[in-house]
Short mmCIF file of C-alpha atoms and ligand atoms in Angstrom, two decimals:
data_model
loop_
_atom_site.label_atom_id
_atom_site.label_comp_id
_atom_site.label_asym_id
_atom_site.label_seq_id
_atom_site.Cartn_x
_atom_site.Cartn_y
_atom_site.Cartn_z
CA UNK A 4 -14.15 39.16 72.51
CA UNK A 5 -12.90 35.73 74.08
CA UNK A 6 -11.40 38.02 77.00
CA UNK A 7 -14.52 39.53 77.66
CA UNK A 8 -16.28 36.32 77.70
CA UNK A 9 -14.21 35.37 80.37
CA UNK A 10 -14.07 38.17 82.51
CA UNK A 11 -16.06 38.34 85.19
CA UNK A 12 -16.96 42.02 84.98
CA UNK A 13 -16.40 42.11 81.24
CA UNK A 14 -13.70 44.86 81.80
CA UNK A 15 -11.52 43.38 78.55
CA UNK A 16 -12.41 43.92 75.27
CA UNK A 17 -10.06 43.58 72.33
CA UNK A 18 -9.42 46.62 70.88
CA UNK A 19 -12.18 47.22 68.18
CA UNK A 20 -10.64 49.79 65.06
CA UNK A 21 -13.70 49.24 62.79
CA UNK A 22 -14.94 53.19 63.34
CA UNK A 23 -11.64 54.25 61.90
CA UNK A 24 -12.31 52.59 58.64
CA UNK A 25 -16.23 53.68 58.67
CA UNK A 26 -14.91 56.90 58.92
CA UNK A 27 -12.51 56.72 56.19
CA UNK A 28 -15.33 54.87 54.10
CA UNK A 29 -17.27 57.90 54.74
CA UNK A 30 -14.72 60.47 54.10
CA UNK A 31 -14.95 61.88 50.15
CA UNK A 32 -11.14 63.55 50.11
CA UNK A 33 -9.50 59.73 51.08
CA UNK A 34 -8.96 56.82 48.90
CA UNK A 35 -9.21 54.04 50.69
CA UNK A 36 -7.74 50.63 49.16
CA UNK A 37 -8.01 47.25 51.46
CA UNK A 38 -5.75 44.47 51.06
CA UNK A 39 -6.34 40.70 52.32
CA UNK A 40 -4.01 38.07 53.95
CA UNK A 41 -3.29 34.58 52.71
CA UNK A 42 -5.26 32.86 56.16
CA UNK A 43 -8.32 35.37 56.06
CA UNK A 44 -9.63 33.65 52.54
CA UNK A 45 -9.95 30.29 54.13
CA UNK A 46 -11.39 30.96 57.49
CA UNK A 47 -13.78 34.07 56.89
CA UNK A 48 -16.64 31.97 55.72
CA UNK A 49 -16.75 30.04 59.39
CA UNK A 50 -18.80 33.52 60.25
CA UNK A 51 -21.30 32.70 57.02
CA UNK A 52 -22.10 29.51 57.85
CA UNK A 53 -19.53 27.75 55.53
CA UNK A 54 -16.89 25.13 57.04
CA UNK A 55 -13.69 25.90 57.74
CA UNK A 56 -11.05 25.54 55.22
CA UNK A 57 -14.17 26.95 52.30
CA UNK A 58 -12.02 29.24 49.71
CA UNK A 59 -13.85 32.37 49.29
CA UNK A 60 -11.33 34.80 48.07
CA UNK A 61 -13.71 36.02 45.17
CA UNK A 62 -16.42 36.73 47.81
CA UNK A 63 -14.14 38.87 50.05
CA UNK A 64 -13.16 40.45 47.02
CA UNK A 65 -16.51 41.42 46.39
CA UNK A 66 -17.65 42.30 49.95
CA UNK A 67 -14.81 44.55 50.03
CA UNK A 68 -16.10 46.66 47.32
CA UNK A 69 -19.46 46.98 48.23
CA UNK A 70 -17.90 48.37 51.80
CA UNK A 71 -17.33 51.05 49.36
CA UNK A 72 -13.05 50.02 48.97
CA UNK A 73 -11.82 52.38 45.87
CA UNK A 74 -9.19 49.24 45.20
CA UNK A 75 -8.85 45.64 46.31
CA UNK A 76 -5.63 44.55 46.83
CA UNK A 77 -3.88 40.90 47.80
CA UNK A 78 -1.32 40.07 50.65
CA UNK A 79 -0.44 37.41 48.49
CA UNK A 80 1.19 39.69 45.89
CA UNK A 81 3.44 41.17 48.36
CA UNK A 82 4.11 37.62 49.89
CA UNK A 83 5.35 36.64 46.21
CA UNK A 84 7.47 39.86 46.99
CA UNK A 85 8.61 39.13 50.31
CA UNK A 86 9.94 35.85 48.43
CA UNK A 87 12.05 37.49 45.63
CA UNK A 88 13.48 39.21 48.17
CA UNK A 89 14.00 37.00 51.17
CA UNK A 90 15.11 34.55 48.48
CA UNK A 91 17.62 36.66 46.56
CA UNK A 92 18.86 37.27 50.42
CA UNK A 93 19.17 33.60 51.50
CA UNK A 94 20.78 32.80 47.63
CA UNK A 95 23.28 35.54 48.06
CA UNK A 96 24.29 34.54 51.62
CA UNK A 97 24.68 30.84 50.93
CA UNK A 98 27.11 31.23 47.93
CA UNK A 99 28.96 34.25 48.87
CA UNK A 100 29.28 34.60 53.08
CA UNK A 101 27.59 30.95 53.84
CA UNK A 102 29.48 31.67 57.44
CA UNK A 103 26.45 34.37 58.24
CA UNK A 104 23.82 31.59 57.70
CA UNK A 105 21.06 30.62 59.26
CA UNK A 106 18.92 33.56 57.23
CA UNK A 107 15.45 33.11 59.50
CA UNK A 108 12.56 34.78 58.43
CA UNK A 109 10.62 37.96 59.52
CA UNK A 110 7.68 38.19 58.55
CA UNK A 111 5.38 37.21 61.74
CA UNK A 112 5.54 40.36 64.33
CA UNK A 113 4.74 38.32 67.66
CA UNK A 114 7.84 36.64 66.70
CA UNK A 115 9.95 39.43 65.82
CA UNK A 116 8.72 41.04 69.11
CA UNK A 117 10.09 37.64 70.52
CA UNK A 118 13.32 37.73 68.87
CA UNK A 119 14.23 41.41 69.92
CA UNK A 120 13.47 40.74 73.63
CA UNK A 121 15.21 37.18 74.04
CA UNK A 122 17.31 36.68 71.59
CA UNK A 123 18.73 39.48 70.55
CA UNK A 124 21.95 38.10 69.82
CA UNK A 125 20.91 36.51 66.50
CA UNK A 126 19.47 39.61 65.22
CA UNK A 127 21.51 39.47 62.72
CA UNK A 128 20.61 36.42 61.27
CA UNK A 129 17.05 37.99 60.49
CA UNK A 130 15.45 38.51 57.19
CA UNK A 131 15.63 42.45 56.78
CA UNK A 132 12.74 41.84 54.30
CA UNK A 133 9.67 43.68 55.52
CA UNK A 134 6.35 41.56 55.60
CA UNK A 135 3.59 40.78 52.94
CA UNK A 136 1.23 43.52 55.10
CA UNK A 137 4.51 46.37 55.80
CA UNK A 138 5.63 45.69 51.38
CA UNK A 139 2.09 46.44 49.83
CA UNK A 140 1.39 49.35 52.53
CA UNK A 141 4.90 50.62 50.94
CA UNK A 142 3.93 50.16 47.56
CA UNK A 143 0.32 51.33 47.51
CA UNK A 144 1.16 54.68 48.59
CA UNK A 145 4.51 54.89 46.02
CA UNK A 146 4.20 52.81 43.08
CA UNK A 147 0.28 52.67 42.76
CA UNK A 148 -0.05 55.82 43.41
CA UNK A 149 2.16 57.29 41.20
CA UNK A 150 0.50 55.08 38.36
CA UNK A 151 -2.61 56.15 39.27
CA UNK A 152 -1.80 59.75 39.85
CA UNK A 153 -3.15 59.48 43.27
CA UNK A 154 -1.44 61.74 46.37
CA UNK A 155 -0.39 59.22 48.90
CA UNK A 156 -1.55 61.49 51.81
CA UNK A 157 -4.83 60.55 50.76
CA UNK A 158 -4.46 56.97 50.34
CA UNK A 159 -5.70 55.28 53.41
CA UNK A 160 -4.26 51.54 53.56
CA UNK A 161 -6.55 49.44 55.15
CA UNK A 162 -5.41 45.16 55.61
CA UNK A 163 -7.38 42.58 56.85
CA UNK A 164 -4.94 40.06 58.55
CA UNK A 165 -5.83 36.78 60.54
CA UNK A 166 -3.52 38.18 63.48
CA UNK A 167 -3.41 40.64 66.74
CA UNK A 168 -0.05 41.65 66.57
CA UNK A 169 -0.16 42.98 62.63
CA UNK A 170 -2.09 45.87 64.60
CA UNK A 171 1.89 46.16 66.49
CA UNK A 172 3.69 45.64 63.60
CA UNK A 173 2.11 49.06 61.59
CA UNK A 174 3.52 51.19 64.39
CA UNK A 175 7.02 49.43 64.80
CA UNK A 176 8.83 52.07 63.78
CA UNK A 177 9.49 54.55 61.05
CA UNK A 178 10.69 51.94 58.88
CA UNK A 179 6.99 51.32 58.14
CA UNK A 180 6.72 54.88 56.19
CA UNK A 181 8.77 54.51 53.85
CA UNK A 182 5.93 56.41 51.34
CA UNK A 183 6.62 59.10 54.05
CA UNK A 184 3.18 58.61 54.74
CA UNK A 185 2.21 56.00 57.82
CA UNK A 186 1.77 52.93 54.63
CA UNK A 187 -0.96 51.04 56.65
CA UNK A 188 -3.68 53.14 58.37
CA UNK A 189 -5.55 50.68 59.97
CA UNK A 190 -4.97 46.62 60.63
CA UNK A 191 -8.16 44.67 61.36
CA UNK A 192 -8.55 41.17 62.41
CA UNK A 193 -10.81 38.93 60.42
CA UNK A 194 -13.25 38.89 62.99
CA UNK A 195 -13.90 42.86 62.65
CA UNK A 196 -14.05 42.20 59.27
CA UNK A 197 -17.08 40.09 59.61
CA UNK A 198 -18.47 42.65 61.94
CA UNK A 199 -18.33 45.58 59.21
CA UNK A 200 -19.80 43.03 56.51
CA UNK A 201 -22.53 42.07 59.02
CA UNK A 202 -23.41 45.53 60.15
CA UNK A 203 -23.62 46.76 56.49
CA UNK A 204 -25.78 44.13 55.84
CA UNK A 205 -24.20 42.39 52.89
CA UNK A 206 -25.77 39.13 52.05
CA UNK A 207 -21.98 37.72 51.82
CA UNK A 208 -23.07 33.97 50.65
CA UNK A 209 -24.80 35.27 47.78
CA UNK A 210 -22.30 37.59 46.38
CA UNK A 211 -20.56 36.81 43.27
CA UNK A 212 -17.10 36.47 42.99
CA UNK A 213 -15.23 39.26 41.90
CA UNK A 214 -10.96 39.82 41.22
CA UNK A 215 -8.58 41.62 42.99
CA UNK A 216 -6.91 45.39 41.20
CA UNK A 217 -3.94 45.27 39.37
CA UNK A 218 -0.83 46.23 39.93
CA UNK A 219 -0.84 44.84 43.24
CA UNK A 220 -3.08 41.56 42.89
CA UNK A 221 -1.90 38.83 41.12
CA UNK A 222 -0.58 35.91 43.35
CA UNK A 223 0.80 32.65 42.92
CA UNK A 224 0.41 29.38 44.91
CA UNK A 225 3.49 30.33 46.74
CA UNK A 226 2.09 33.56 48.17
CA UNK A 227 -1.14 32.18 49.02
CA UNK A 228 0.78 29.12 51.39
CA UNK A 229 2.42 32.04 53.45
CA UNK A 230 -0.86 31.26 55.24
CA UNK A 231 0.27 28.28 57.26
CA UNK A 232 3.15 26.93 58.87
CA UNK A 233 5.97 25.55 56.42
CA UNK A 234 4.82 27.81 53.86
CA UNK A 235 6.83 30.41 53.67
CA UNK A 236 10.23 28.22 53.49
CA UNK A 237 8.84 26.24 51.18
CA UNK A 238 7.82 29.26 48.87
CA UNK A 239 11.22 30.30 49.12
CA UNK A 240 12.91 27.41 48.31
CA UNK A 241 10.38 26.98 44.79
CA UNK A 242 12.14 30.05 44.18
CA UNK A 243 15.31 29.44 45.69
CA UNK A 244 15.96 26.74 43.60
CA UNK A 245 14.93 28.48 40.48
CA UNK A 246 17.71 31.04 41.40
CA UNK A 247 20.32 28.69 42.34
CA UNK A 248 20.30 26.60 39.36
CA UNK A 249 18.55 28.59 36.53
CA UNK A 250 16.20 26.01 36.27
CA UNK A 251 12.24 25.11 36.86
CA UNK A 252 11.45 22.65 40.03
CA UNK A 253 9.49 19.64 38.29
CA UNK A 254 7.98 18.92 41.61
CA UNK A 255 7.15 22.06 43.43
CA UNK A 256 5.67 20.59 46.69
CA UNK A 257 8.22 19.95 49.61
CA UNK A 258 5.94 17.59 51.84
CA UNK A 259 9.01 17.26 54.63
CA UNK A 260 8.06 20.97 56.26
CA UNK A 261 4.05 20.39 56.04
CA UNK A 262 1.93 19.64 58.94
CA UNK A 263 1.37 20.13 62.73
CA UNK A 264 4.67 18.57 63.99
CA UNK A 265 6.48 21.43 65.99
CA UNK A 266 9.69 21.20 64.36
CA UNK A 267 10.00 19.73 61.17
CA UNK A 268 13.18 19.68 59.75
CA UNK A 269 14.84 18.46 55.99
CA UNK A 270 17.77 18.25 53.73
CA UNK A 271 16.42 19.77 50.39
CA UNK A 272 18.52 18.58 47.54
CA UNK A 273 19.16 20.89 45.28
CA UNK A 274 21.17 19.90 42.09
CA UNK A 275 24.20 17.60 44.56
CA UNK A 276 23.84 20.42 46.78
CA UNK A 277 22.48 20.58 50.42
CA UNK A 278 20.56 23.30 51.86
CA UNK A 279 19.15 22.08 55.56
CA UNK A 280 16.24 24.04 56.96
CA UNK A 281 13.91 24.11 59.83
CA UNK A 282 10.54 24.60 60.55
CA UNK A 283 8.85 25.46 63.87
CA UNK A 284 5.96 26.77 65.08
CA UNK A 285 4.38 27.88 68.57
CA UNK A 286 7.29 29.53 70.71
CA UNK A 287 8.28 25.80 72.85
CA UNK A 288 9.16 24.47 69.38
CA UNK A 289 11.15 27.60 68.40
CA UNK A 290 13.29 27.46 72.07
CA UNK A 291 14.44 24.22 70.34
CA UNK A 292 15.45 25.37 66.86
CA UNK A 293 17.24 28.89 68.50
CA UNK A 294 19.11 26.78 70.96
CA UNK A 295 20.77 24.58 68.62
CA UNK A 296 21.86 27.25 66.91
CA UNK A 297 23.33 29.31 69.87
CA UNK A 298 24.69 25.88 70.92
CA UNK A 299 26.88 25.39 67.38
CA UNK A 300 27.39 29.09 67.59
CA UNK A 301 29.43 28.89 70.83
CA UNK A 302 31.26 25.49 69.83
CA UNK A 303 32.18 27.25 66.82
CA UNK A 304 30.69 24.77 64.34
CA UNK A 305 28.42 25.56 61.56
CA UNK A 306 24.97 26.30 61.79
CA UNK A 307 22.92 22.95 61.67
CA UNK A 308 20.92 24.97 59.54
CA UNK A 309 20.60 27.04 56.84
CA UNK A 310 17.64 29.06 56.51
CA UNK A 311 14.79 28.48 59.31
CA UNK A 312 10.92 29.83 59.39
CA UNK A 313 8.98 30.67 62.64
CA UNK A 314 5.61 31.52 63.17
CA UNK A 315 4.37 31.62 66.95
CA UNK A 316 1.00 30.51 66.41
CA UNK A 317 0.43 26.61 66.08
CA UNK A 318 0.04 26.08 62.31
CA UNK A 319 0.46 29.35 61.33
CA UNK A 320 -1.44 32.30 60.25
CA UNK A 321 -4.61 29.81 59.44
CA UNK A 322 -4.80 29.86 63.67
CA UNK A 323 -4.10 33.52 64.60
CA UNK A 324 -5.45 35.38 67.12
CA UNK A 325 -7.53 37.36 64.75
CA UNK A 326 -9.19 34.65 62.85
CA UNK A 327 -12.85 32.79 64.03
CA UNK A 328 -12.84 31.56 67.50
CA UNK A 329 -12.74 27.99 68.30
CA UNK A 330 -9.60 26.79 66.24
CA UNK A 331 -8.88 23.16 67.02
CA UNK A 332 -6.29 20.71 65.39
CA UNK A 333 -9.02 19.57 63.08
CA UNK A 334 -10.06 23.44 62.23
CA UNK A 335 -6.30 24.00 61.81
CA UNK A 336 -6.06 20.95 58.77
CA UNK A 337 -9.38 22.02 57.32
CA UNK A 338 -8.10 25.54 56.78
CA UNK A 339 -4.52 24.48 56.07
CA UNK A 340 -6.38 22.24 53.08
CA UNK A 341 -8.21 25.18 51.97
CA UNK A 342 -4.94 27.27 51.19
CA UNK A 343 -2.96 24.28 49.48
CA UNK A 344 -6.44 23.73 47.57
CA UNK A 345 -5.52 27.28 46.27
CA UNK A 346 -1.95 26.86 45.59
CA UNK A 347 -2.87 23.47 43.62
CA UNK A 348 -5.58 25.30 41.43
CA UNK A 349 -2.82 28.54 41.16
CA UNK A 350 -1.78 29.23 37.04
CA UNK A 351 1.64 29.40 38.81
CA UNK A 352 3.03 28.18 41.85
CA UNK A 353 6.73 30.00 42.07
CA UNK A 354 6.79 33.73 43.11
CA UNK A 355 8.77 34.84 40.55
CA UNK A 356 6.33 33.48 37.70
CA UNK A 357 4.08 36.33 39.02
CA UNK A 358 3.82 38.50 35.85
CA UNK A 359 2.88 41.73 37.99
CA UNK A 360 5.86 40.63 40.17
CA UNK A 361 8.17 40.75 37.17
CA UNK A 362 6.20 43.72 36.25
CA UNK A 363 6.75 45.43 39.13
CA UNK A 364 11.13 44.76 39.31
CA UNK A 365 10.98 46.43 35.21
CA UNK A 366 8.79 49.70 35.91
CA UNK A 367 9.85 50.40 39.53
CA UNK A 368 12.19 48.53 41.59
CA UNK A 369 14.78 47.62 39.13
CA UNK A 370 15.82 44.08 40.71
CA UNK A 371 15.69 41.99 44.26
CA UNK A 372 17.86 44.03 46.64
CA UNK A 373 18.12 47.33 44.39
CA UNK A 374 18.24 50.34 46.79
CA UNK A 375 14.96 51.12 45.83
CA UNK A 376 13.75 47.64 47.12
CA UNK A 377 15.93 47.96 50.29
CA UNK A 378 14.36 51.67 50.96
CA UNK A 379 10.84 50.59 50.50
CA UNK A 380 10.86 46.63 51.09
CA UNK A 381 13.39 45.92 53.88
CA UNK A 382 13.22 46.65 57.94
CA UNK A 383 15.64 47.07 60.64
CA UNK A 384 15.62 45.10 63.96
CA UNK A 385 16.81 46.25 67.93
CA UNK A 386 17.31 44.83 71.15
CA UNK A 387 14.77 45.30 73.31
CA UNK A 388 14.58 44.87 77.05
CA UNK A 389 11.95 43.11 78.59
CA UNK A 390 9.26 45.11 80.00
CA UNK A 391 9.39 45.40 84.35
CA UNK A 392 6.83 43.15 85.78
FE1 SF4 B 175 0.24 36.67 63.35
FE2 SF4 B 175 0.26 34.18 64.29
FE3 SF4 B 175 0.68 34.63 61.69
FE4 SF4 B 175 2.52 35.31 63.50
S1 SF4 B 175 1.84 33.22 63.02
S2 SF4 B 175 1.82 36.55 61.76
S3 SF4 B 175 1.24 35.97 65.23
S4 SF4 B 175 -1.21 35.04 62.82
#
């Protein structure tokens, strides 16, 4: 690892939790299903020789299988599904109790961790959806596996996320069984990935591109752009708008909260109708955001915002702490490219266009914010103090 690299006496190593999936590849009584995040699709291929930003989702669906994965699953499904429900949350708030507002989102754990520990006074402006990785562990061992007639005790949930702290965010708390089962076994980075494909000796730039499983595959350009910074906001308001107004966005790119600025904010018109929202990335740039809320907070004016998205790594997932080494600014926009390159060649670019999405709400969850979806789907947050030093 980078640590190691650095250490003189190469004491640190990251924490390597490839022999827990051998294992489970190995291991004829489990099931084991994989699912990929938006970021891993257009970094992975740095490892094969390709350049950064190369889309090889059909590859890694491939590799995955001939790792010996029973079923392939997408991150981007359950981002889709993150946005029908964050969205239903933030469209419910602003025209019923628009006093509660801003609704920030949830879904990166290094920033949840953040939020709990520093500012744990606007906990209750948080998203209580669950993440893309927590929803489809949920789901795989409930909804797939009743379908399939599999037991969920045997179903062992592998993802492959571009990130260090998605290895936290399994173990938060018992919220994250809510198949009454532990829903994700085992979180590897996308550089362990790479290591299991290598040491198996897959020829990865020669395989042929394969699809992910139904019933929890299918994405749409909006769940693929979860993958860098701006991208989850602007997934939710393709969506947002769509259940505001009852109608279809004409344009569905919002170029105001794109890019490597560290806050970006905008005024998103929707139908004579305002709905302000921020953008930041890397913790500096969120100090800013927070503090102007705290500050209208105490004056007792209205939020200068309505719904906000943080990530703490510098344009987003695409740079994690899991993915390749060596991420510059100019890695960061050849990456970023790559995953709005795959929301521009998407059949559909608004989450709920997803027809296993809608699929999904008819056979099993009812609607956005049933009590099945808030059981399975939705999280719980806690102050927590800061650790002695
Ligand atoms: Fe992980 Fe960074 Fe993405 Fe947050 S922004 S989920 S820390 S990769």
């Amino acid at each position: 690892g980078q640590c190691s690299a650095h250490c003189p006496v190469g004491a640190i190593y990251e924490n390597d939790e490839t022999g827990k999936v051998w294992a489970a590849l190995g291991d004829k009584e489990k099931y084991p299903v994989v699912q990929i995040a938006p970021a891993v699709r257009v970094a992975v291929g740095e490892a094969f020789g390709y350049k950064s930003g190369e889309l090889l989702t059909g590859k890694l669906y491939s590799a995955l299988r001939r790792l010996g994965f029973r079923a392939v699953f997408d991150t981007n499904f359950t981002a889709d599904l993150t946005i029908m429900e964050e969205g239903s949350e933030f469209v419910k708030l602003f025209k019923d109790e628009p006093d509660k507002l801003p609704l920030v989102t949830s879904c990166c754990p290094a920033w949840v961790d953040y939020l709990e520990k520093y500012y744990p006074d606007l906990i209750p402006h948080f998203s209580t959806a669950k993440s893309p990785q927590a929803m489809l562990g949920a789901l795989a061992k409930t909804y797939y596996a009743e379908k399939n007639k599999i037991a969920p005790k045997n179903i062992f949930m592998v993802s492959i996320m571009p990130c260090t702290a998605k290895k936290y965010e399994i173990s938060r708390s018992t919220e994250m069984c809510a198949s009454g089962q532990q829903d994700i076994n085992v979180s590897l980075t996308t550089r362990e990935l790479v290591r299991m494909i290598k040491a198996a000796g897959i020829d990865f730039n020669n395989l042929p591109d394969d699809k992910a499983d139904s019933i929890l595959g299918e994405y749409t350009g909006a769940g693929t752009i979860f993958g860098v910074t701006g991208g989850v906001l602007e997934a939710a308001l393709r969506t947002g708008y769509h259940l505001l107004t009852g109608e279809e966005l004409d344009n569905v790119e919002f170029q105001d909260v794109r890019g490597l600025g560290g806050v970006k904010e905008a005024a998103v018109n929707i139908k004579g109708t305002t709905v302000n929202v921020a953008v930041a990335h890397g913790v500096a740039n969120v100090q800013q955001v927070l503090d102007k809320v705290k500050a209208a907070k105490v004056a007792g004016q209205p939020s200068p915002y309505h719904f906000i998205e943080v990530m703490a790594c510098r344009g987003g997932c695409v740079s994690g702490g899991g993915q390749p080494y060596g991420a510059t600014d100019e890695v960061r926009r050849l990456r970023t490219a790559g995953i709005y390159q795959d929301d521009r060649l998407a059949a559909k670019r608004c989450s709920h266009q997803n027809p296993e999405i809608q699929k999904l709400y008819k056979d099993f969850l009812n609607q956005p914010l049933s009590e099945k979806s808030h059981h399975l789907l939705h999280t719980k947050y806690q102050a927590r103090p800061l650790y002695d030093r």
